[in-house]
Coordinates of C-alpha atoms in Angstrom, one line a residue:
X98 CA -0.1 15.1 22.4
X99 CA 3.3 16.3 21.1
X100 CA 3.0 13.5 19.0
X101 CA 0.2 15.0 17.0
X102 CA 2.1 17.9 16.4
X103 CA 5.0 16.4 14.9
X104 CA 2.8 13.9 12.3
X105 CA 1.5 17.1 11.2
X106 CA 4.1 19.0 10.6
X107 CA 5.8 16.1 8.7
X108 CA 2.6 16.3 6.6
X109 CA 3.3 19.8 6.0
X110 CA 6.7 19.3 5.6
X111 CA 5.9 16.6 3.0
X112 CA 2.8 19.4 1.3
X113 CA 5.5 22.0 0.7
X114 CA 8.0 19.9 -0.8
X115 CA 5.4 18.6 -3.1
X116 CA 4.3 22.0 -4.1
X117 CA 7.4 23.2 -4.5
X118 CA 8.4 20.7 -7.0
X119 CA 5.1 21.0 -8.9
X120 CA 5.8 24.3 -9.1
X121 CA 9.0 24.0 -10.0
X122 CA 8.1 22.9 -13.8
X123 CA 7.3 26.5 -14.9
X124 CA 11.3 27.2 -15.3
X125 CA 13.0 26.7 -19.2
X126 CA 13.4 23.1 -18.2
X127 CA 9.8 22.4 -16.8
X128 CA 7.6 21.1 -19.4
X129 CA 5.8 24.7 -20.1
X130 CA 6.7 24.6 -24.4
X131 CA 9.6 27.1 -24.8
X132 CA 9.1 27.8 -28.6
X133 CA 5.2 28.8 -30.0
X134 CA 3.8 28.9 -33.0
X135 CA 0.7 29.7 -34.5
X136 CA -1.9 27.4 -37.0
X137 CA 0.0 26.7 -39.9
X138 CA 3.1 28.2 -39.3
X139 CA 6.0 25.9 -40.5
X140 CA 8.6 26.3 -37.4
X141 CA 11.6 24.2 -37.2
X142 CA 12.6 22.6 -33.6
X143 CA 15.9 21.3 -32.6
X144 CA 14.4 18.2 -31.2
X145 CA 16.4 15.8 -28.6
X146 CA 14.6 12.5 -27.4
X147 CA 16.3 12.6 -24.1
X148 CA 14.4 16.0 -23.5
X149 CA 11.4 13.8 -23.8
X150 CA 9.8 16.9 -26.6
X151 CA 5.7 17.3 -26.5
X152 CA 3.7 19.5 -28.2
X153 CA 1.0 21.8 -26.4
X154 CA -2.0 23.6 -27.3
X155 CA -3.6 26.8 -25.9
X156 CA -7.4 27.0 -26.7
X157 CA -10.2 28.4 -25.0
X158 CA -12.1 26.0 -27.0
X159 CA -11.9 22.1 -28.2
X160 CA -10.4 22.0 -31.8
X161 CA -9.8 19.4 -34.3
X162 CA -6.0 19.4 -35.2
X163 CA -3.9 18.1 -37.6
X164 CA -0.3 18.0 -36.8
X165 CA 2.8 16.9 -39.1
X166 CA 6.6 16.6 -38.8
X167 CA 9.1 16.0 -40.9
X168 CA 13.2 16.4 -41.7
X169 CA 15.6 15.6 -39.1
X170 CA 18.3 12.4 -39.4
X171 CA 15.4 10.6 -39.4
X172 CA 11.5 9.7 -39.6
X173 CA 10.0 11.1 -36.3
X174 CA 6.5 10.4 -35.1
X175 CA 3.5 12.0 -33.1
X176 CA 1.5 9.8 -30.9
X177 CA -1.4 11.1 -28.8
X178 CA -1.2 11.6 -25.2
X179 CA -3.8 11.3 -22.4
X180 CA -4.6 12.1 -19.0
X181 CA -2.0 14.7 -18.7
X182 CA -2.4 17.6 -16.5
X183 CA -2.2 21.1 -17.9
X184 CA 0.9 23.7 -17.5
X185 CA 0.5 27.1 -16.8
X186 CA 3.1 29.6 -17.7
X187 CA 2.8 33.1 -17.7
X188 CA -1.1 33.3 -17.7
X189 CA -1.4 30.9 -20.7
X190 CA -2.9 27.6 -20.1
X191 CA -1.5 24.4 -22.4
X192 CA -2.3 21.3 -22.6
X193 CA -0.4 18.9 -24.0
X194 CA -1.8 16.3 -26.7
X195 CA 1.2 14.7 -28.4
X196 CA 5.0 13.5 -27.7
X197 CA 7.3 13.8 -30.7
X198 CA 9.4 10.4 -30.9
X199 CA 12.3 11.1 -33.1
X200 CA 15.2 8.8 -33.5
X201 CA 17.9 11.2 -33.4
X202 CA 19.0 14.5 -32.4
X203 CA 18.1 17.0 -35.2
X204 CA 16.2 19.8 -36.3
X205 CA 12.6 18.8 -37.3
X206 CA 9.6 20.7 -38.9
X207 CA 6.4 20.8 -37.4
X208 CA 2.7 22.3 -38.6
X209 CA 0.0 22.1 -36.7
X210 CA -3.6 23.3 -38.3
X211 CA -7.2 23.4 -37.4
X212 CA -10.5 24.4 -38.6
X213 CA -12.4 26.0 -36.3
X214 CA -12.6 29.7 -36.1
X215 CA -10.7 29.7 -32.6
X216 CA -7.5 31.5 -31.0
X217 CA -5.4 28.5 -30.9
X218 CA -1.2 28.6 -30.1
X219 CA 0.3 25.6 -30.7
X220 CA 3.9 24.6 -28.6
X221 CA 6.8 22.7 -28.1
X222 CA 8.0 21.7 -24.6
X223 CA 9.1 18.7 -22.3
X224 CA 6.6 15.8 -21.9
X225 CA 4.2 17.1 -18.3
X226 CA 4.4 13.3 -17.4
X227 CA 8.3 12.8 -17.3
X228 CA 10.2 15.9 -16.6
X229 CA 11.2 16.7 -13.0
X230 CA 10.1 13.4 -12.2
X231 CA 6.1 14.4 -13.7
X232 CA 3.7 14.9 -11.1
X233 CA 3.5 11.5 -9.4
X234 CA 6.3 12.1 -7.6
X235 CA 4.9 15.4 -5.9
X236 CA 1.4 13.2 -5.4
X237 CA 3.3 10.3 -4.0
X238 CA 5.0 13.1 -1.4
X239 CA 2.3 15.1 -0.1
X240 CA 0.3 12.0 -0.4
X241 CA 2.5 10.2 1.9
X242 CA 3.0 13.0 4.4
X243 CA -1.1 13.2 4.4
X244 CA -1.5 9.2 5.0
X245 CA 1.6 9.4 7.9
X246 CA -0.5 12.4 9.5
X247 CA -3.7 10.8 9.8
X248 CA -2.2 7.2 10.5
X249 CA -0.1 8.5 13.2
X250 CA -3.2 11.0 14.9
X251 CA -5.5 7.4 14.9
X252 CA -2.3 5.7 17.0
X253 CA -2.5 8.3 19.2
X254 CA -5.9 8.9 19.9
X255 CA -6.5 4.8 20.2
X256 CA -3.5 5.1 22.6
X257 CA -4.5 7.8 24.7
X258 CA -8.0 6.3 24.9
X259 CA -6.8 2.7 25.7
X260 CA -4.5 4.6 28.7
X261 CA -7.6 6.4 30.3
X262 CA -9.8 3.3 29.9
X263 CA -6.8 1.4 32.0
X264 CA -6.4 4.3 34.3
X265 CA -10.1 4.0 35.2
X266 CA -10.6 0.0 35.8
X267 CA -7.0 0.3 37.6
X268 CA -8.4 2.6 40.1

């Protein structure tokens, strides 16, 4: 039965290293944005496409944005994102709905406006999906840990139950 014992706490092993490094992204170099700005403020980012850059939005409410960029060494672009979780930091809940691709290293301008009568902050960050290896990796941990667990509690079980069912033909 020690067995048992030691699947699980693998598991839990595997659970608190997974919610340690979801956790972990609330820091300057998680994804949380690190510079905000309000609807139609003009704010210029020093953007870096290694960092991966994303913009956020913190809404209470669905909105219909419009969001442009321009300057830098070169033309950078918005595409939408999807299926990315949200970031909380400090009380504040973003979500992020765009990645910035920009060619180069440079300082870029970004307004982002709306038309709803809503408390809307806008945000630059890391990209959720890709910094600190996104949140797969933590899933694929604690996921694994969970799946060892339970595979390694049915081989013992089965075991212990083929032994006593040999014990009682045997004699």
């Amino acid at each position: 039965m020690w067995w048992l014992g030691a699947v699980w706490g693998v598991a839990a092993v595997c659970l608190i290293i997974a919610a340690v490094m979801f956790g972990g992204g609330s820091g300057a170099s998680g994804p949380a944005p690190t510079k905000t700005f309000a609807s139609g403020e003009r704010v210029t980012v020093p953007i870096d496409p290694a960092d991966k850059p994303a913009v956020y939005i913190a809404s209470d409410t669905a909105v219909n944005y419009s969001c442009e960029i321009s300057g830098g060494p070169g033309p950078a672009k918005l595409a939408k994102t999807a299926g990315v979780p949200k970031v909380t930091e400090g009380g504040t809940v973003w979500q992020q709905f765009l990645v910035i691709n920009a060619p180069a290293r440079g300082d870029y301008q970004l307004t982002c406006t709306h038309q709803e009568q809503a408390t809307v902050r806008y945000g630059i960050g890391r990209d959720a999906s890709s910094s600190d290896g996104g949140t797969t990796t933590p899933l694929l941990i604690g996921g694994a840990g969970l799946l060892a667990a339970i595979i390694g509690t049915v081989v013992v079980l089965a075991g212990r139950s083929a032994s006593r069912k040999r014990l009682a033909v045997g004699g």
